[in-house]
Coordinates of C-alpha atoms in Angstrom, one line a residue:
M1 CA 2.2 -17.7 -55.9
S2 CA 0.7 -15.9 -52.8
S3 CA 2.4 -16.7 -49.5
R4 CA 0.5 -16.1 -46.3
I5 CA 2.2 -16.5 -42.9
L6 CA -0.3 -16.0 -40.1
S7 CA 0.5 -15.4 -36.5
S8 CA -1.5 -17.2 -33.8
H9 CA -3.3 -14.0 -32.7
Q10 CA -4.6 -12.9 -36.1
T11 CA -8.3 -13.0 -36.9
A12 CA -10.2 -13.0 -40.2
D13 CA -11.2 -9.4 -39.8
P14 CA -9.4 -7.6 -41.3
P15 CA -8.2 -10.1 -43.9
P16 CA -4.4 -10.5 -44.1
L17 CA -2.7 -8.6 -46.9
P18 CA -2.1 -11.0 -49.8
L19 CA 1.7 -11.0 -50.4
N20 CA 4.0 -12.9 -52.7
L21 CA 7.0 -13.2 -50.4
E22 CA 8.9 -15.2 -53.0
K23 CA 9.6 -11.9 -54.7
I24 CA 11.5 -10.6 -51.7
T25 CA 15.0 -11.8 -52.1
H26 CA 18.4 -10.2 -52.2
Q27 CA 21.9 -11.5 -52.8
H28 CA 24.7 -11.4 -50.3
N29 CA 27.4 -8.9 -51.1
A30 CA 30.7 -10.8 -51.3
G31 CA 32.5 -7.8 -49.9
A32 CA 30.6 -7.8 -46.6
P33 CA 31.6 -9.9 -43.6
P34 CA 29.0 -12.8 -43.3
S35 CA 28.9 -12.2 -39.5
R36 CA 27.8 -8.6 -39.8
R37 CA 24.3 -7.8 -38.6
S38 CA 21.8 -5.9 -40.7
I39 CA 21.3 -2.2 -40.0
V40 CA 17.6 -1.1 -39.7
L41 CA 16.9 2.6 -40.0
V42 CA 13.8 3.8 -38.2
G43 CA 12.2 7.2 -37.8
L44 CA 9.4 9.5 -39.0
M45 CA 8.7 10.3 -42.6
G46 CA 11.2 12.8 -43.8
A47 CA 14.0 11.7 -41.5
G48 CA 16.1 10.6 -44.5
K49 CA 15.9 6.8 -44.0
T50 CA 16.0 6.2 -47.8
T51 CA 18.6 8.8 -48.8
I52 CA 20.9 8.2 -45.8
G53 CA 20.3 4.5 -46.1
R54 CA 21.5 4.4 -49.7
R55 CA 24.7 6.3 -48.9
L56 CA 25.3 4.2 -45.8
A57 CA 24.9 1.0 -47.7
D58 CA 27.3 2.2 -50.4
R59 CA 30.0 3.2 -47.8
L60 CA 29.6 -0.1 -45.9
R61 CA 29.5 -2.2 -49.0
L62 CA 26.1 -3.6 -48.1
P63 CA 22.9 -4.0 -50.1
F64 CA 20.2 -1.3 -49.5
I65 CA 16.6 -2.3 -49.2
D66 CA 13.6 -0.1 -48.8
A67 CA 10.9 -2.0 -46.9
D68 CA 8.1 0.0 -48.5
V69 CA 9.3 -0.8 -52.0
E70 CA 9.4 -4.5 -51.1
I71 CA 5.9 -4.4 -49.6
E72 CA 4.6 -2.9 -52.9
R73 CA 6.4 -5.5 -54.9
A74 CA 5.0 -8.4 -52.8
A75 CA 1.5 -6.9 -52.7
G76 CA 1.4 -5.9 -56.4
C77 CA 0.1 -2.4 -55.6
S78 CA 1.2 0.9 -54.0
I79 CA 1.2 1.6 -50.2
A80 CA -1.7 4.0 -50.7
E81 CA -3.7 1.3 -52.4
V82 CA -2.9 -1.2 -49.7
F83 CA -4.3 1.3 -47.1
R84 CA -7.4 2.0 -49.2
L85 CA -8.2 -1.7 -50.0
Y86 CA -7.1 -3.4 -46.8
G87 CA -6.7 -0.8 -44.1
E88 CA -3.8 0.0 -41.8
A89 CA -4.1 -3.1 -39.6
A90 CA -3.7 -5.4 -42.6
F91 CA -0.8 -3.3 -43.8
R92 CA 1.1 -3.5 -40.5
D93 CA 0.7 -7.3 -40.5
G94 CA 2.0 -7.5 -44.1
E95 CA 4.8 -5.1 -43.3
R96 CA 5.9 -7.3 -40.4
R97 CA 5.9 -10.4 -42.6
V98 CA 8.0 -8.6 -45.2
I99 CA 10.5 -7.3 -42.7
R100 CA 10.8 -10.8 -41.2
R101 CA 11.5 -12.2 -44.6
L102 CA 14.2 -9.6 -45.3
L103 CA 16.0 -10.0 -42.0
E104 CA 16.1 -13.8 -42.5
G105 CA 18.5 -13.0 -45.4
P106 CA 22.1 -11.8 -45.5
P107 CA 23.2 -8.4 -44.0
M108 CA 21.9 -5.2 -45.5
V109 CA 20.8 -1.7 -44.7
L110 CA 17.0 -1.7 -44.4
A111 CA 14.9 1.5 -44.4
T112 CA 11.6 0.9 -42.7
G113 CA 8.3 2.8 -42.9
G114 CA 7.6 5.3 -40.1
G115 CA 5.1 3.0 -38.3
A116 CA 6.9 -0.3 -38.7
Y117 CA 8.9 0.0 -35.4
M118 CA 5.7 0.8 -33.5
D119 CA 4.6 -2.8 -33.8
A120 CA 5.9 -4.8 -30.8
Q121 CA 6.5 -8.0 -32.8
T122 CA 8.4 -6.1 -35.5
R123 CA 10.5 -4.4 -32.8
A124 CA 11.4 -7.7 -31.2
L125 CA 12.3 -9.1 -34.5
V126 CA 14.6 -6.1 -35.3
R127 CA 16.1 -6.3 -31.9
E128 CA 17.0 -9.9 -32.3
R129 CA 18.4 -9.9 -35.8
S130 CA 19.8 -6.4 -36.5
V131 CA 21.2 -3.1 -35.2
S132 CA 18.5 -0.5 -35.2
V133 CA 19.3 3.2 -35.7
W134 CA 16.8 6.0 -35.0
L135 CA 17.3 9.0 -37.4
R136 CA 16.0 11.7 -35.1
C137 CA 15.0 15.1 -36.6
S138 CA 13.2 18.2 -35.3
L139 CA 9.7 19.1 -36.4
P140 CA 10.7 22.0 -38.6
V141 CA 13.2 19.8 -40.5
L142 CA 10.6 17.1 -41.0
L143 CA 8.0 19.6 -42.2
S144 CA 10.4 21.1 -44.7
R145 CA 11.0 17.7 -46.2
V146 CA 7.4 16.4 -46.4
I147 CA 5.5 19.4 -47.6
G148 CA 3.9 18.5 -51.0
R149 CA 4.3 14.8 -50.6
T150 CA 0.9 13.4 -51.8
H151 CA 1.9 9.7 -51.7
R152 CA 1.9 9.6 -47.9
P153 CA -1.6 8.3 -46.8
L154 CA -1.2 9.8 -43.3
L155 CA -0.6 13.3 -44.7
N156 CA -3.7 13.3 -46.8
T157 CA -6.2 14.0 -44.1
E158 CA -4.9 16.8 -41.9
S159 CA -2.1 19.4 -42.1
P160 CA 1.4 18.0 -42.0
H161 CA 2.2 20.0 -38.9
I162 CA -0.7 18.5 -36.9
V163 CA 0.0 15.0 -38.2
L164 CA 3.8 15.1 -37.5
S165 CA 3.3 16.6 -34.1
R166 CA 0.9 13.9 -33.1
L167 CA 3.2 11.2 -34.6
M168 CA 6.2 12.6 -32.7
D169 CA 4.4 12.4 -29.4
A170 CA 3.3 8.8 -30.0
R171 CA 6.4 7.4 -31.7
H172 CA 9.4 9.1 -30.3
P173 CA 9.2 7.1 -26.9
I174 CA 9.1 3.9 -29.0
Y175 CA 11.8 5.0 -31.4
A176 CA 14.0 5.6 -28.4
E177 CA 14.2 1.9 -27.9
A178 CA 16.5 1.6 -30.9
D179 CA 20.0 0.5 -30.3
I180 CA 21.5 3.8 -31.6
I181 CA 20.1 7.3 -31.8
V182 CA 21.6 9.8 -34.3
D183 CA 20.4 13.4 -34.5
C184 CA 20.4 14.3 -38.2
G185 CA 18.9 17.7 -38.1
E186 CA 19.7 19.9 -41.1
Y187 CA 23.0 18.2 -42.0
N188 CA 23.5 17.1 -45.5
V189 CA 23.3 13.4 -46.5
D190 CA 27.1 12.8 -46.4
H191 CA 27.5 14.4 -43.0
S192 CA 24.5 12.5 -41.5
T193 CA 25.8 9.3 -43.0
T194 CA 29.2 9.9 -41.4
R195 CA 27.5 10.4 -38.0
V196 CA 25.6 7.1 -38.4
I197 CA 28.9 5.3 -39.2
E198 CA 30.7 6.8 -36.2
A199 CA 27.8 5.9 -34.0
L200 CA 27.9 2.3 -35.3
A201 CA 31.6 2.1 -34.7
H202 CA 31.3 3.3 -31.1
S203 CA 28.3 1.2 -30.3
R204 CA 28.9 -1.9 -28.2
R205 CA 26.1 -4.3 -27.4
P206 CA 26.2 -5.4 -23.8
V207 CA 27.4 -8.9 -22.9
S208 CA 24.2 -10.9 -22.2
L209 CA 24.4 -13.7 -19.6
P210 CA 21.2 -15.8 -19.5
V211 CA 20.0 -17.0 -16.1
A212 CA 17.7 -20.0 -16.5
L213 CA 15.8 -21.2 -13.4
S214 CA 13.0 -23.7 -13.0
H215 CA 10.2 -21.1 -12.8
T216 CA 11.7 -18.1 -14.6
S217 CA 14.6 -16.8 -16.7
Y218 CA 16.2 -13.4 -17.3
D219 CA 19.4 -11.9 -18.7
I220 CA 22.2 -10.2 -16.9
L221 CA 23.5 -7.4 -19.2
I222 CA 27.1 -6.3 -18.7
G223 CA 28.8 -3.4 -20.5
T224 CA 29.6 0.3 -20.5
D225 CA 27.1 3.2 -20.6
L226 CA 24.1 1.0 -19.9
L227 CA 22.5 3.7 -17.8
Q228 CA 22.1 6.0 -20.8
R229 CA 20.3 3.1 -22.5
A230 CA 18.4 1.8 -19.5
G231 CA 15.0 3.0 -20.9
A232 CA 15.6 1.3 -24.2
L233 CA 16.7 -1.9 -22.5
L234 CA 13.9 -2.0 -19.9
A235 CA 10.9 -0.8 -22.1
P236 CA 10.5 -4.2 -23.8
L237 CA 10.6 -6.0 -20.4
L238 CA 8.4 -3.9 -18.1
P239 CA 4.8 -5.1 -17.8
Q240 CA 3.8 -1.4 -17.9
K241 CA 5.8 1.8 -18.3
K242 CA 5.7 2.7 -14.7
A243 CA 8.4 2.3 -12.1
V244 CA 9.6 3.2 -8.6
I245 CA 13.3 4.0 -8.3
I246 CA 15.0 3.3 -5.0
T247 CA 18.5 4.6 -4.6
D248 CA 20.8 6.2 -1.9
S249 CA 21.9 9.8 -1.6
N250 CA 25.5 9.0 -2.9
V251 CA 24.2 7.3 -6.1
E252 CA 21.5 10.0 -6.5
T253 CA 24.2 12.6 -7.0
L254 CA 26.2 10.5 -9.5
Y255 CA 23.7 8.6 -11.6
L256 CA 20.0 9.2 -10.8
E257 CA 19.5 12.0 -13.4
R258 CA 21.1 9.8 -16.1
L259 CA 18.7 7.0 -15.3
Q260 CA 15.6 9.3 -15.1
N261 CA 16.4 10.9 -18.4
S262 CA 16.8 7.5 -20.1
L263 CA 13.5 6.3 -18.7
S264 CA 11.7 9.5 -19.7
E265 CA 13.0 9.2 -23.2
T266 CA 11.2 5.9 -23.7
G267 CA 8.0 7.1 -22.0
I268 CA 8.5 5.3 -18.7
T269 CA 7.1 7.3 -15.8
F270 CA 8.6 7.0 -12.3
R271 CA 8.7 8.1 -8.7
T272 CA 12.0 8.1 -6.7
H273 CA 12.8 7.3 -3.1
V274 CA 16.3 8.2 -1.8
I275 CA 17.6 6.5 1.3
M276 CA 20.7 7.2 3.4
P277 CA 23.8 5.1 2.3
G278 CA 25.0 2.3 4.5
E279 CA 23.8 -0.9 6.2
A280 CA 21.7 1.1 8.7
S281 CA 19.1 1.7 5.9
K282 CA 18.5 -2.1 5.6
S283 CA 16.1 -1.8 8.5
F284 CA 12.4 -2.3 9.3
K285 CA 12.1 1.5 9.7
T286 CA 13.2 2.2 6.1
F287 CA 11.4 -0.8 4.7
E288 CA 8.1 0.4 6.3
S289 CA 8.6 4.0 5.3
I290 CA 9.0 3.3 1.6
I291 CA 6.2 0.7 1.4
D292 CA 3.9 3.1 3.2
S293 CA 4.8 5.9 0.7
I294 CA 4.4 3.8 -2.5
L295 CA 1.1 2.4 -1.2
E296 CA -0.1 5.9 -0.5
D297 CA 0.8 6.8 -4.1
G298 CA -1.5 4.0 -5.4
I299 CA 1.1 1.6 -6.8
E300 CA -0.2 -1.0 -9.2
R301 CA 0.8 -4.7 -9.5
K302 CA 2.6 -4.1 -12.8
T303 CA 4.6 -1.2 -11.6
A304 CA 8.3 -2.2 -11.4
I305 CA 10.7 -1.5 -8.5
I306 CA 14.1 -0.4 -9.9
A307 CA 17.1 -0.7 -7.5
L308 CA 19.8 1.8 -8.5
G309 CA 22.8 1.4 -6.2
G310 CA 24.9 -1.1 -4.3
G311 CA 24.1 -4.1 -2.2
V312 CA 22.2 -2.3 0.5
V313 CA 19.8 -0.7 -2.1
G314 CA 19.4 -3.9 -4.0
D315 CA 18.6 -6.0 -0.9
L316 CA 16.2 -3.5 0.5
A317 CA 14.5 -2.7 -2.9
G318 CA 14.2 -6.4 -3.7
F319 CA 12.5 -7.2 -0.4
I320 CA 10.1 -4.3 -1.0
A321 CA 9.3 -5.7 -4.4
A322 CA 8.8 -9.2 -3.0
S323 CA 6.5 -8.0 -0.2
T324 CA 4.4 -5.2 -1.7
L325 CA 1.1 -6.5 -3.2
R326 CA 2.6 -10.0 -2.8
G327 CA 5.1 -9.3 -5.5
L328 CA 6.1 -6.6 -7.9
P329 CA 8.3 -6.7 -11.0
F330 CA 11.9 -6.0 -10.0
V331 CA 15.0 -4.6 -11.8
Q332 CA 18.5 -4.5 -10.5
I333 CA 20.9 -1.8 -11.7
P334 CA 24.0 -2.4 -9.4
T335 CA 26.5 0.4 -9.3
T336 CA 29.3 -1.2 -7.2
L337 CA 31.6 -4.1 -8.2
L338 CA 30.4 -6.0 -5.1
S339 CA 26.7 -5.7 -6.0
Q340 CA 27.4 -6.5 -9.7
V341 CA 29.1 -9.8 -9.0
D342 CA 27.3 -10.8 -5.8
S343 CA 24.1 -9.3 -4.3
S344 CA 22.4 -8.5 -7.6
V345 CA 22.6 -12.1 -8.8
G346 CA 20.6 -14.9 -7.3
G347 CA 17.5 -13.3 -6.0
K348 CA 18.3 -13.1 -2.3
T349 CA 16.9 -9.9 -0.7
G350 CA 16.5 -8.8 2.9
I351 CA 17.0 -6.5 5.8
N352 CA 19.0 -6.6 9.0
T353 CA 17.8 -7.0 12.5
R354 CA 19.6 -6.4 15.8
W355 CA 20.2 -10.2 15.9
G356 CA 22.2 -10.2 12.7
K357 CA 22.5 -9.5 9.0
N358 CA 19.8 -10.5 6.4
L359 CA 17.7 -12.4 8.9
V360 CA 14.5 -11.2 7.4
G361 CA 14.0 -11.4 3.6
A362 CA 12.7 -13.3 0.6
F363 CA 13.8 -14.7 -2.7
C364 CA 12.9 -12.3 -5.5
Q365 CA 14.3 -12.9 -9.0
P366 CA 14.6 -9.7 -11.2
L367 CA 13.3 -9.1 -14.7
T368 CA 16.8 -8.3 -15.6
V369 CA 20.1 -7.0 -14.2
L370 CA 21.9 -4.0 -15.9
A371 CA 25.5 -4.2 -14.7
D372 CA 27.0 -0.9 -16.1
V373 CA 30.8 -1.1 -15.5
S374 CA 31.1 2.6 -16.3
T375 CA 29.7 3.3 -12.8
L376 CA 32.8 1.6 -11.3
Q377 CA 34.9 4.5 -12.5
T378 CA 33.6 6.6 -9.6
L379 CA 34.2 4.0 -6.9
P380 CA 37.0 4.6 -4.4
P381 CA 39.8 2.0 -4.6
R382 CA 38.7 0.5 -1.3
E383 CA 35.2 -0.2 -2.6
L384 CA 36.7 -1.8 -5.8
K385 CA 38.8 -4.1 -3.7
A386 CA 35.8 -5.0 -1.6
G387 CA 33.9 -6.1 -4.7
Y388 CA 36.9 -7.8 -6.2
A389 CA 37.1 -10.1 -3.1
E390 CA 33.8 -11.8 -4.3
I391 CA 35.4 -12.5 -7.7
V392 CA 38.4 -14.2 -6.1
K393 CA 35.9 -16.1 -3.9
A394 CA 34.2 -17.5 -7.0
G395 CA 37.5 -18.8 -8.2
L396 CA 38.3 -20.4 -4.9
I397 CA 34.9 -22.1 -4.7
G398 CA 34.9 -23.8 -8.1
S399 CA 37.1 -22.5 -10.8
R400 CA 40.9 -22.8 -10.8
R401 CA 40.7 -21.1 -14.2
L402 CA 39.0 -18.0 -12.8
F403 CA 41.4 -17.8 -9.9
R404 CA 44.3 -17.9 -12.4
W405 CA 42.6 -15.2 -14.5
C406 CA 42.4 -13.1 -11.3
E407 CA 46.1 -13.5 -10.7
L408 CA 46.8 -12.3 -14.2
N409 CA 44.2 -9.6 -14.5
G410 CA 43.3 -8.4 -11.0
K411 CA 45.5 -5.4 -11.2
A412 CA 43.8 -4.2 -14.4
V413 CA 40.4 -4.7 -12.8
L414 CA 41.3 -2.5 -9.8
E415 CA 43.0 0.1 -12.1
G416 CA 39.7 0.7 -13.9
N417 CA 40.3 -1.2 -17.2
T418 CA 36.7 -1.5 -18.5
E419 CA 37.4 -4.6 -20.6
A420 CA 38.9 -6.4 -17.7
Q421 CA 36.1 -5.3 -15.4
T422 CA 33.5 -6.5 -17.9
E423 CA 35.1 -9.9 -18.2
A424 CA 35.5 -10.1 -14.4
V425 CA 31.8 -9.4 -13.9
R426 CA 30.9 -11.8 -16.6
Q427 CA 33.0 -14.7 -15.3
A428 CA 31.9 -14.2 -11.7
C429 CA 28.2 -13.9 -12.6
A430 CA 28.4 -16.9 -14.9
F431 CA 29.8 -19.0 -12.1
K432 CA 27.2 -17.8 -9.6
T433 CA 24.3 -18.2 -11.9
E434 CA 25.3 -21.8 -12.6
V435 CA 25.4 -22.5 -8.8
V436 CA 22.0 -20.7 -8.2
A437 CA 20.3 -22.5 -11.1
A438 CA 21.2 -25.9 -9.5
D439 CA 20.0 -24.8 -5.9
E440 CA 18.1 -21.6 -6.1
R441 CA 16.8 -21.6 -2.5
E442 CA 19.8 -23.2 -0.8
Q443 CA 17.9 -26.3 0.0
Q444 CA 20.5 -28.9 -0.7
A445 CA 21.7 -30.6 2.4
S446 CA 25.3 -30.0 1.5
N447 CA 27.3 -28.0 -1.1
G448 CA 24.9 -26.4 -3.6
R449 CA 24.3 -22.7 -3.2
A450 CA 25.7 -22.8 0.3
L451 CA 29.1 -22.9 -1.3
L452 CA 28.7 -19.2 -2.1
N453 CA 29.0 -18.6 1.6
L454 CA 32.8 -19.3 1.5
G455 CA 34.2 -16.9 4.1
H456 CA 30.8 -15.7 5.2
T457 CA 30.7 -17.5 8.6
F458 CA 33.9 -15.7 9.6
G459 CA 33.1 -12.5 7.6
H460 CA 29.6 -11.9 9.0
A461 CA 31.0 -12.4 12.6
L462 CA 33.5 -9.6 11.9
E463 CA 30.8 -7.4 10.5
A464 CA 28.5 -8.1 13.4
E465 CA 31.2 -7.2 15.9
M466 CA 31.6 -3.9 14.1
G467 CA 27.9 -3.2 14.3
Y468 CA 27.5 -3.0 10.5
D469 CA 28.4 0.6 10.8
G470 CA 30.5 0.9 7.6
R471 CA 33.9 0.8 9.2
L472 CA 34.4 -2.7 7.8
L473 CA 33.1 -3.2 4.3
H474 CA 31.3 -6.5 3.5
G475 CA 33.9 -7.3 0.8
E476 CA 36.8 -6.7 3.3
A477 CA 35.1 -9.1 5.7
V478 CA 34.8 -11.7 3.0
S479 CA 38.4 -11.2 2.0
V480 CA 39.6 -12.0 5.5
G481 CA 36.9 -14.6 6.0
M482 CA 37.8 -16.7 2.9
Q483 CA 41.4 -16.6 4.0
L484 CA 40.4 -17.8 7.5
A485 CA 38.4 -20.6 5.8
C486 CA 41.4 -21.6 3.8
A487 CA 43.6 -21.5 7.0
L488 CA 41.0 -23.7 8.8
S489 CA 41.1 -26.1 5.8
V490 CA 44.9 -26.4 6.0
R491 CA 44.8 -27.0 9.7
L492 CA 42.3 -29.8 9.1
G493 CA 44.7 -31.4 6.6
L494 CA 42.3 -30.8 3.7
C495 CA 43.9 -28.1 1.7
P496 CA 47.6 -27.8 0.6
A497 CA 49.5 -25.1 2.4
A498 CA 50.8 -23.9 -1.0
D499 CA 47.2 -22.9 -2.0
Y500 CA 46.9 -21.0 1.2
E501 CA 50.1 -19.1 0.5
R502 CA 49.0 -18.5 -3.1
L503 CA 45.8 -16.9 -1.9
T504 CA 47.7 -14.8 0.6
A505 CA 50.2 -13.6 -2.0
H506 CA 47.4 -12.6 -4.4
L507 CA 45.5 -10.6 -1.8
H508 CA 48.6 -8.8 -0.5
A509 CA 49.8 -8.1 -4.0
L510 CA 46.6 -6.0 -4.5
E511 CA 46.8 -4.5 -1.0
M512 CA 43.7 -6.3 0.2
P513 CA 43.2 -7.5 3.8
A514 CA 44.1 -11.2 4.2
H515 CA 44.3 -11.6 8.0
V516 CA 42.5 -10.2 11.0
R517 CA 45.8 -8.5 11.9
D518 CA 45.6 -6.6 8.6
L519 CA 42.5 -4.8 9.9
P520 CA 42.8 -1.7 12.0
Y521 CA 40.6 -3.1 14.7
S522 CA 40.9 -5.5 17.6
F523 CA 38.7 -8.7 17.8
S524 CA 38.2 -11.3 20.4
A525 CA 38.1 -14.9 19.1
R526 CA 35.6 -15.9 21.7
T527 CA 33.3 -13.0 20.8
L528 CA 33.5 -13.8 17.1
I529 CA 32.5 -17.4 17.8
T530 CA 29.5 -16.2 19.7
H531 CA 28.4 -14.1 16.7
M532 CA 28.9 -17.2 14.5
Q533 CA 26.6 -19.2 16.7
R534 CA 23.8 -16.7 16.0
D535 CA 24.3 -17.0 12.2
K536 CA 21.3 -18.1 10.2
K537 CA 23.4 -21.0 8.8
M538 CA 23.5 -22.7 12.2
Q539 CA 21.8 -26.1 12.2
D540 CA 21.3 -28.4 15.2
G541 CA 23.5 -26.1 17.2
K542 CA 26.5 -26.7 14.9
L543 CA 28.5 -24.1 13.0
S544 CA 28.4 -24.3 9.2
F545 CA 31.6 -23.6 7.2
V546 CA 32.6 -23.8 3.6
L547 CA 36.0 -25.4 3.4
L548 CA 38.6 -26.1 0.7
R549 CA 40.3 -29.1 -0.6
G550 CA 42.3 -26.7 -2.8
I551 CA 41.7 -23.8 -5.1
G552 CA 38.5 -24.4 -7.0
E553 CA 37.4 -27.3 -4.7
A554 CA 35.0 -26.1 -2.0
F555 CA 32.6 -28.1 0.1
T556 CA 30.4 -27.6 3.1
S557 CA 31.0 -29.0 6.6
R558 CA 29.2 -28.9 10.0
D559 CA 31.6 -31.1 11.9
I560 CA 34.1 -28.5 13.1
D561 CA 35.2 -28.2 16.7
D562 CA 34.8 -24.7 18.2
H563 CA 38.3 -25.0 19.8
L564 CA 39.9 -25.4 16.4
V565 CA 38.1 -22.3 15.1
H566 CA 39.3 -20.5 18.2
E567 CA 42.9 -21.5 17.4
V568 CA 42.7 -20.4 13.8
L569 CA 41.3 -17.0 14.9
T570 CA 44.0 -16.3 17.5
E571 CA 46.8 -17.3 15.2
D572 CA 45.4 -14.9 12.6
G573 CA 45.5 -11.9 15.0
C574 CA 42.5 -12.2 17.4
T575 CA 42.8 -11.9 21.1
S576 CA 41.6 -14.9 23.0

């Protein structure tokens, strides 16, 4: 019986390839774990997909399937005859249907034809249901393997050298989107198979955290070595393979080349703008300079802005993306713990003015966030602690479980344990995305997204008094600010004193600032209150605070007397 599965975009010209998909079945190998994903081998003709695939399947105790063989079985004729009778477009459609049928079955090793992965729908299918491996070979190696092969339709019109060179130019940037790349070269089959097995063993898919909003959705990807795979991760998402990278000079030295190489590998072209590190770059001057430059370069509406760096870079680049041509695609690649758990999530972007921090900005949700925890290995301990404060804050706001996790694992996070860091970022982002999804633009009259400002009324006042000059990090200000909010809650009789002591003990155990007196600077309570009165969260002339009824139980309040705030500040170490 002939089975035809037509996609919505197909037309009657050319006619779909008649296929008997009922012939495409394979039995599950009892020795293979049922949860294992299929392994799909991609690459040019001559890369060894069939020979390596058979050996790989044998060593992994999985069935081996050759997609071309299954197409011929379902079509009832050879690949060459399919091309002759129906043409390449019909063949690709049939190939996709066969691969879909195969991947709906139990795990296997699947060798695909050289052009299969070039089809966007097939790539998406392979990405969803399997682990893809590109067997990469040099031109001389491929030529030595295909000379004399007459059953390859693509080799029957021109010289193999011309054909393969053209195919490499066209297909290598797409093959580079595979999950794993293995250079096979002139190695024998056993050696190449071992290299594939080793690559599979060391490969780790990033943790994917979905963000679902009323008008859009995207994924936060968290894991190690994501910068090396950025091109492969972004290529399926970008509207066109063009980007503008915005980073700072510190990150440029450490990670820019790695990102650029990854983008180039998948055929993504880019221009780069490097700013000075620090809050001073979140200014109208820098904003105008970059926008003027990218407009002069002739940026298009589908060109993506990629933010590579910490919160300053992310806020500035996001505002540029939101403003230029009334909105450009935007990607966040945060490289600090603070930006991975805070500023890169939620869509808030902006720049500073002389009147305060982030007073000019816009909401701009990204296409995706790549949180590569490997970048945290180069952060100074002080920067790690500043970011960690936001994780503790998330636990204080709404998750006793997360706060307890911090007490048990905070030391490992700050000591550079990548598994602990991945889990910390995941939990903090999961909490924040849940809050953002319920109140994206902070429009609820109380609670909602405003809860994420725990400690910010105090913290921003501390930063403002320091002139945002980098001497006091945002995370350090939040660390002190959330402790002050907790102290204010205790004074109001809302929060148990034991929870205040528990927070203090945790921060001090990790050598983080918990009080104003822990900072190497002098602050006036009256001056800090003045800064608070200029905060954008002011409403009807009243200060806005996020307070606590206990760990994991935050709420917003606007009914706080200035004199009480003054007392809390002076008791914590401020002058009057």
